[in-house]
Every structure is written in structure tokens, then in C-alpha cells.
PDB file of C-alpha atoms in Angstrom:
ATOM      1  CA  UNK A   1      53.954 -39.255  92.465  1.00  0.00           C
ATOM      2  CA  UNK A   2      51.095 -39.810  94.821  1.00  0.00           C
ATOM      3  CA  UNK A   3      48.479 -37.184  95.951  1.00  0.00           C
ATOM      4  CA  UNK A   4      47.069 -38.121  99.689  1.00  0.00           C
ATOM      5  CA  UNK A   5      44.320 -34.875  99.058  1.00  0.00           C
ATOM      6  CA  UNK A   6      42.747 -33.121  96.638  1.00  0.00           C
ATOM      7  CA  UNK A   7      44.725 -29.682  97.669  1.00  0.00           C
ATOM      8  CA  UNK A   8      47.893 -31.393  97.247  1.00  0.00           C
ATOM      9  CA  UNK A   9      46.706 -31.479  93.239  1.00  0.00           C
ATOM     10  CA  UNK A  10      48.443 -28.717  91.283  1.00  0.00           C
ATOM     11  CA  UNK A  11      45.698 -28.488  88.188  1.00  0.00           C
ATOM     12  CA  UNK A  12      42.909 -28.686  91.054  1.00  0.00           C
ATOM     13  CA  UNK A  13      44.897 -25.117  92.453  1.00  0.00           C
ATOM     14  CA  UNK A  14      45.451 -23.611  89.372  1.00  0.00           C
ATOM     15  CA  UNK A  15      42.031 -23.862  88.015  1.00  0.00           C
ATOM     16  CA  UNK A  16      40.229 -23.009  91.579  1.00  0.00           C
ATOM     17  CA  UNK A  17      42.566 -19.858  91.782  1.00  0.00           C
ATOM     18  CA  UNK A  18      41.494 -19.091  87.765  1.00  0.00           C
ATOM     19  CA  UNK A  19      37.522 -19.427  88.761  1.00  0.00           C
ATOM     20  CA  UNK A  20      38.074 -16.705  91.852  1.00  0.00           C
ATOM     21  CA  UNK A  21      39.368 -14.051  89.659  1.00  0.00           C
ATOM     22  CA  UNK A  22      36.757 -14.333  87.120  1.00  0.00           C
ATOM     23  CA  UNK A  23      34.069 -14.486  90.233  1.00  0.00           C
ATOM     24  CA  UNK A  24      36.193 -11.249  90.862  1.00  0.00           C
ATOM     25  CA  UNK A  25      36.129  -9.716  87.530  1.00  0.00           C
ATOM     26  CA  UNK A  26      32.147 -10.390  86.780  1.00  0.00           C
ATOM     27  CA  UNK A  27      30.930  -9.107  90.169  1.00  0.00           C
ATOM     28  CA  UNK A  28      32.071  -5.975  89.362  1.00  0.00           C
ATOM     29  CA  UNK A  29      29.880  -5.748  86.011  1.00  0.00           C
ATOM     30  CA  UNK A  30      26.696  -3.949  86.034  1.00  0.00           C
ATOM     31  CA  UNK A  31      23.515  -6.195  86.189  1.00  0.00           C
ATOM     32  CA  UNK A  32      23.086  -6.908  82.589  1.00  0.00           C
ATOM     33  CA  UNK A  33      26.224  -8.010  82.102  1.00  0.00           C
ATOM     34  CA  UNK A  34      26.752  -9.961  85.204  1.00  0.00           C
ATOM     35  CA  UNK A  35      22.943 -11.882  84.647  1.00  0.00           C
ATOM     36  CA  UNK A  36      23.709 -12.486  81.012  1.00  0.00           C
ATOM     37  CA  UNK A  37      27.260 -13.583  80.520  1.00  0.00           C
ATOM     38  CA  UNK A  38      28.715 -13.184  83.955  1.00  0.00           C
ATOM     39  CA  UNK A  39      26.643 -15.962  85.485  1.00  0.00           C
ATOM     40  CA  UNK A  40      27.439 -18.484  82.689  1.00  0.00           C
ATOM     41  CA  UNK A  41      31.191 -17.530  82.922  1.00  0.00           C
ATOM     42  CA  UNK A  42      31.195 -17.807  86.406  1.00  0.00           C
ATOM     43  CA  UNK A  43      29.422 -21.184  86.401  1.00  0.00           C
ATOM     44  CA  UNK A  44      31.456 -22.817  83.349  1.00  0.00           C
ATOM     45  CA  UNK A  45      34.703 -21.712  85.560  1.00  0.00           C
ATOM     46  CA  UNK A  46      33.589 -23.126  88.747  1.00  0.00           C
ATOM     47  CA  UNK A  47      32.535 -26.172  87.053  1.00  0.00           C
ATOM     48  CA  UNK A  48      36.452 -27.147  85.659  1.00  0.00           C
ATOM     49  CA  UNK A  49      37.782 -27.501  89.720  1.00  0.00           C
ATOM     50  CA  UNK A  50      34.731 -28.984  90.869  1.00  0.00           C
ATOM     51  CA  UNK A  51      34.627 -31.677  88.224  1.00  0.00           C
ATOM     52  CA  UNK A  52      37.933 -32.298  89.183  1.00  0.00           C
ATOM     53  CA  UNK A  53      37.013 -32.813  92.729  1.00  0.00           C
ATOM     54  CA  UNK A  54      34.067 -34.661  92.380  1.00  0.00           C
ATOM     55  CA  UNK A  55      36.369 -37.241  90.108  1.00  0.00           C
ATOM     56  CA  UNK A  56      38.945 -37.284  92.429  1.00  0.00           C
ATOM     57  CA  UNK A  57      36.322 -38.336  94.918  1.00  0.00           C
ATOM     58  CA  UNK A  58      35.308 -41.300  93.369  1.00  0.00           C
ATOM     59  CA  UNK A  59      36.555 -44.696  94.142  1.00  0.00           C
ATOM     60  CA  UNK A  60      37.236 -45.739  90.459  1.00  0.00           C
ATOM     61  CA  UNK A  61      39.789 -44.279  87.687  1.00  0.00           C
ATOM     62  CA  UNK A  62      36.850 -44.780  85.050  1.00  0.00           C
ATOM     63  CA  UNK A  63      34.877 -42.383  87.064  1.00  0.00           C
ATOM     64  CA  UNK A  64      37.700 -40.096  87.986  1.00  0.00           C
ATOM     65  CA  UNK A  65      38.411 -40.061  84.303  1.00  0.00           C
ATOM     66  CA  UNK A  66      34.650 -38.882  83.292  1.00  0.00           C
ATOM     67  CA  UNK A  67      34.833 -36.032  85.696  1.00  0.00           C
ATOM     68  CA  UNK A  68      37.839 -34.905  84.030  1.00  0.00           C
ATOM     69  CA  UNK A  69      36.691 -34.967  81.085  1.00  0.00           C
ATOM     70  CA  UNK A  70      33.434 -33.082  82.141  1.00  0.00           C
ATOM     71  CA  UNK A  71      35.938 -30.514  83.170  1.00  0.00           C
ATOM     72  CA  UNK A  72      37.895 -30.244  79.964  1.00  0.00           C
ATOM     73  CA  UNK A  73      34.677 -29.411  78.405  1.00  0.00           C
ATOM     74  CA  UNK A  74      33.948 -26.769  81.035  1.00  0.00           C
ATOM     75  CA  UNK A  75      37.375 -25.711  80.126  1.00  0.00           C
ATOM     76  CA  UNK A  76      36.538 -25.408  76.603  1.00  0.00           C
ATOM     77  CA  UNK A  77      33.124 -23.455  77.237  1.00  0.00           C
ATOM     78  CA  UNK A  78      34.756 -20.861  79.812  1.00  0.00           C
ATOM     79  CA  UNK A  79      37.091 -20.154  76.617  1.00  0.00           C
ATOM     80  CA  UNK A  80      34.119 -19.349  74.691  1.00  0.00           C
ATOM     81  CA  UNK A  81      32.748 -17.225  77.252  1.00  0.00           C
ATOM     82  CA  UNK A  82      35.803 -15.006  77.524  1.00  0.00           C
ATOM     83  CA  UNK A  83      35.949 -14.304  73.981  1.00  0.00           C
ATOM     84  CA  UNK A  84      32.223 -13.235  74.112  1.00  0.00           C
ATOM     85  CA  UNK A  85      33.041 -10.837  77.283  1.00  0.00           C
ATOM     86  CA  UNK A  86      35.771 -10.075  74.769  1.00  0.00           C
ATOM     87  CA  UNK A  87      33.537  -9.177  71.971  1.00  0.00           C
ATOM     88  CA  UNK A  88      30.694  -7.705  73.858  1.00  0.00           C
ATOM     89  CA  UNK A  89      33.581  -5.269  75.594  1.00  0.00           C
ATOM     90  CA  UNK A  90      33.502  -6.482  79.370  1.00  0.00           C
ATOM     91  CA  UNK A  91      37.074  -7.218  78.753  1.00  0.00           C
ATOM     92  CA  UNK A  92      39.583  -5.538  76.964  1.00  0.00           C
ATOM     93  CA  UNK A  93      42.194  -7.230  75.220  1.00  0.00           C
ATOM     94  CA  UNK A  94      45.025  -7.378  77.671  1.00  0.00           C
ATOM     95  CA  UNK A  95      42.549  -8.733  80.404  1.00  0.00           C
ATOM     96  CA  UNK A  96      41.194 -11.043  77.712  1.00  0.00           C
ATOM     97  CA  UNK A  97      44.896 -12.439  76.871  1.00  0.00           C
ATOM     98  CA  UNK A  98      45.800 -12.680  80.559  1.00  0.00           C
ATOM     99  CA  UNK A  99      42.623 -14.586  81.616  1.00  0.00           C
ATOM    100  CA  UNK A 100      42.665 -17.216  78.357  1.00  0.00           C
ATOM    101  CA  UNK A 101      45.775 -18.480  78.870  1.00  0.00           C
ATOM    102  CA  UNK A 102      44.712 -19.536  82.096  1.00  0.00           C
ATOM    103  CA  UNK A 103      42.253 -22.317  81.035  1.00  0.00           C
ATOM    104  CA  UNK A 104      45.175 -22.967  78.538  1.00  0.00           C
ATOM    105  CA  UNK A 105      47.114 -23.777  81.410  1.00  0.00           C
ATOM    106  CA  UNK A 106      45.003 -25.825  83.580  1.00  0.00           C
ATOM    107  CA  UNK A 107      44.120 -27.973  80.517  1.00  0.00           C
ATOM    108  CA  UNK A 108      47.444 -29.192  79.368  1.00  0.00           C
ATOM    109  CA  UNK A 109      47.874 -29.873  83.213  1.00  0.00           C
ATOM    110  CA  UNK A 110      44.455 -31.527  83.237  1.00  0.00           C
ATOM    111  CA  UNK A 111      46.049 -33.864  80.087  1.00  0.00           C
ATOM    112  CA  UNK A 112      48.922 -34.291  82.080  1.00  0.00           C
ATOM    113  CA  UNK A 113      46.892 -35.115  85.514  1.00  0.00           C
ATOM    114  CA  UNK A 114      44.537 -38.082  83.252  1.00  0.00           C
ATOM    115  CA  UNK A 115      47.803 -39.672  81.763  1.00  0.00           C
ATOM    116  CA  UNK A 116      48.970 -40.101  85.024  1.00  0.00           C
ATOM    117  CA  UNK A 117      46.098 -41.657  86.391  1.00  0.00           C
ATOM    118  CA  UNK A 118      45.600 -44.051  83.708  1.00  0.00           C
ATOM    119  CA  UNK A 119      49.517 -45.081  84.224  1.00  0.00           C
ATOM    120  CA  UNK A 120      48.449 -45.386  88.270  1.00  0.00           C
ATOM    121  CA  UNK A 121      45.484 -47.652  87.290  1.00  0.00           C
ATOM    122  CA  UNK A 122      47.352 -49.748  84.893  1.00  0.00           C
ATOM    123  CA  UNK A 123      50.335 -49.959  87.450  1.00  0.00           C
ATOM    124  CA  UNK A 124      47.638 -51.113  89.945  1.00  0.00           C
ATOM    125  CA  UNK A 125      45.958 -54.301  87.413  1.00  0.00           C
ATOM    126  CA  UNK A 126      49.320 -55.544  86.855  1.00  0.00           C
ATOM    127  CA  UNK A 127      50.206 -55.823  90.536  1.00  0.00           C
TER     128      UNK A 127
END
């Protein structure tokens, strides 16, 4: 499996689609909301595709690797942010359920996405 462009990248889709509907969601919350939690939500969620294409940019797996990694953490803290909005009641539980299992998602693809990478580099040093 070989990806000539970053679209081409199903994790890269998935969590780019995932970062528009919260960007969605939180712009219709009223100012508090949106300057308090909303903006951190909204940047932890943008940061999990664009740590995956600033990795895939890069010339070297190493690198590529970092970036993902840097997004599995933004992963992580968008996950924490939804159970806040949870909490704080700027989601109710259905929308809460639908949007976690999102991140859930992208990172077991994200796992799946570094594996194959690391076989791609290793198939490259033995050539």
C-alpha cells in the first residue's frame, strides 16, 4: 500500500472531517463557552490532522513518526475536552457518545497508519 498524497490517507480524512464538526458544534456556543472550552477543543482537534500532515511532510520516518505521535496526544486531549463539554452541559450525552468515538476511531487508524510506516522504513534499509 503506497500513498502518493496526503488526501489519499484515510486516518488524515477521518480525523480532518472529525475537527470540522466540532469547529461546527463550538461556533454555535455562546461566548463563554466558545472562549473557554470551545477554543481549546477546537485547537486540540485541529492539531490531530495537522500533526499528521506536517509528519507526512517530512523526509524521514523518525520524523513522520514524532508527528504522529504529537497527534495521538492531541487525540488523547480532545477526549478530555469532550468529556468536560460533557460535564459542563455543552453536550448532551448522545452528542457526547457520537463525537468520542470519533477520536476512538482515528486513533486505532493512527496505530495502524505508524505500523505501517515503520514496516515501509524497515522494507526500505533492507533493500
Amino acid at each position: 500500500m503506497s500513498y502518493y498524497n496526503l488526501e489519499e490517507l484515510e486516518v488524515y480524512q477521518l480525523a480532518e472531517s472529525f475537527s470540522d464538526e466540532i469547529w461546527f458544534i463550538v461556533s454555535d456556543w455562546d461566548y463563554f463557552a466558545k472562549d473557554t472550552v470551545g477554543k481549546q477543543m477546537v485547537r486540540s482537534a485541529d492539531s490531530i490532522g495537522a500533526n499528521i500532515a506536517e509528519g507526512y511532510g517530512r523526509y524521514h520516518y523518525k520524523e513522520n513518526r514524532n508527528f504522529c505521535y504529537f497527534s495521538r496526544g492531541s487525540i488523547i486531549e480532545t477526549k478530555g475536552w469532550l468529556n468536560k463539554s460533557k460535564a459542563r452541559k455543552l453536550l448532551n450525552g448522545d452528542q457526547h457518545t457520537a463525537l468520542f468515538e470519533k477520536p476512538q476511531t482515528i486513533h486505532l487508524k493512527l496505530n495502524a497508519y505508524l505500523k505501517f510506516i515503520g514496516k515501509y522504513n524497515t522494507s526500505k534499509v533492507d533493500q
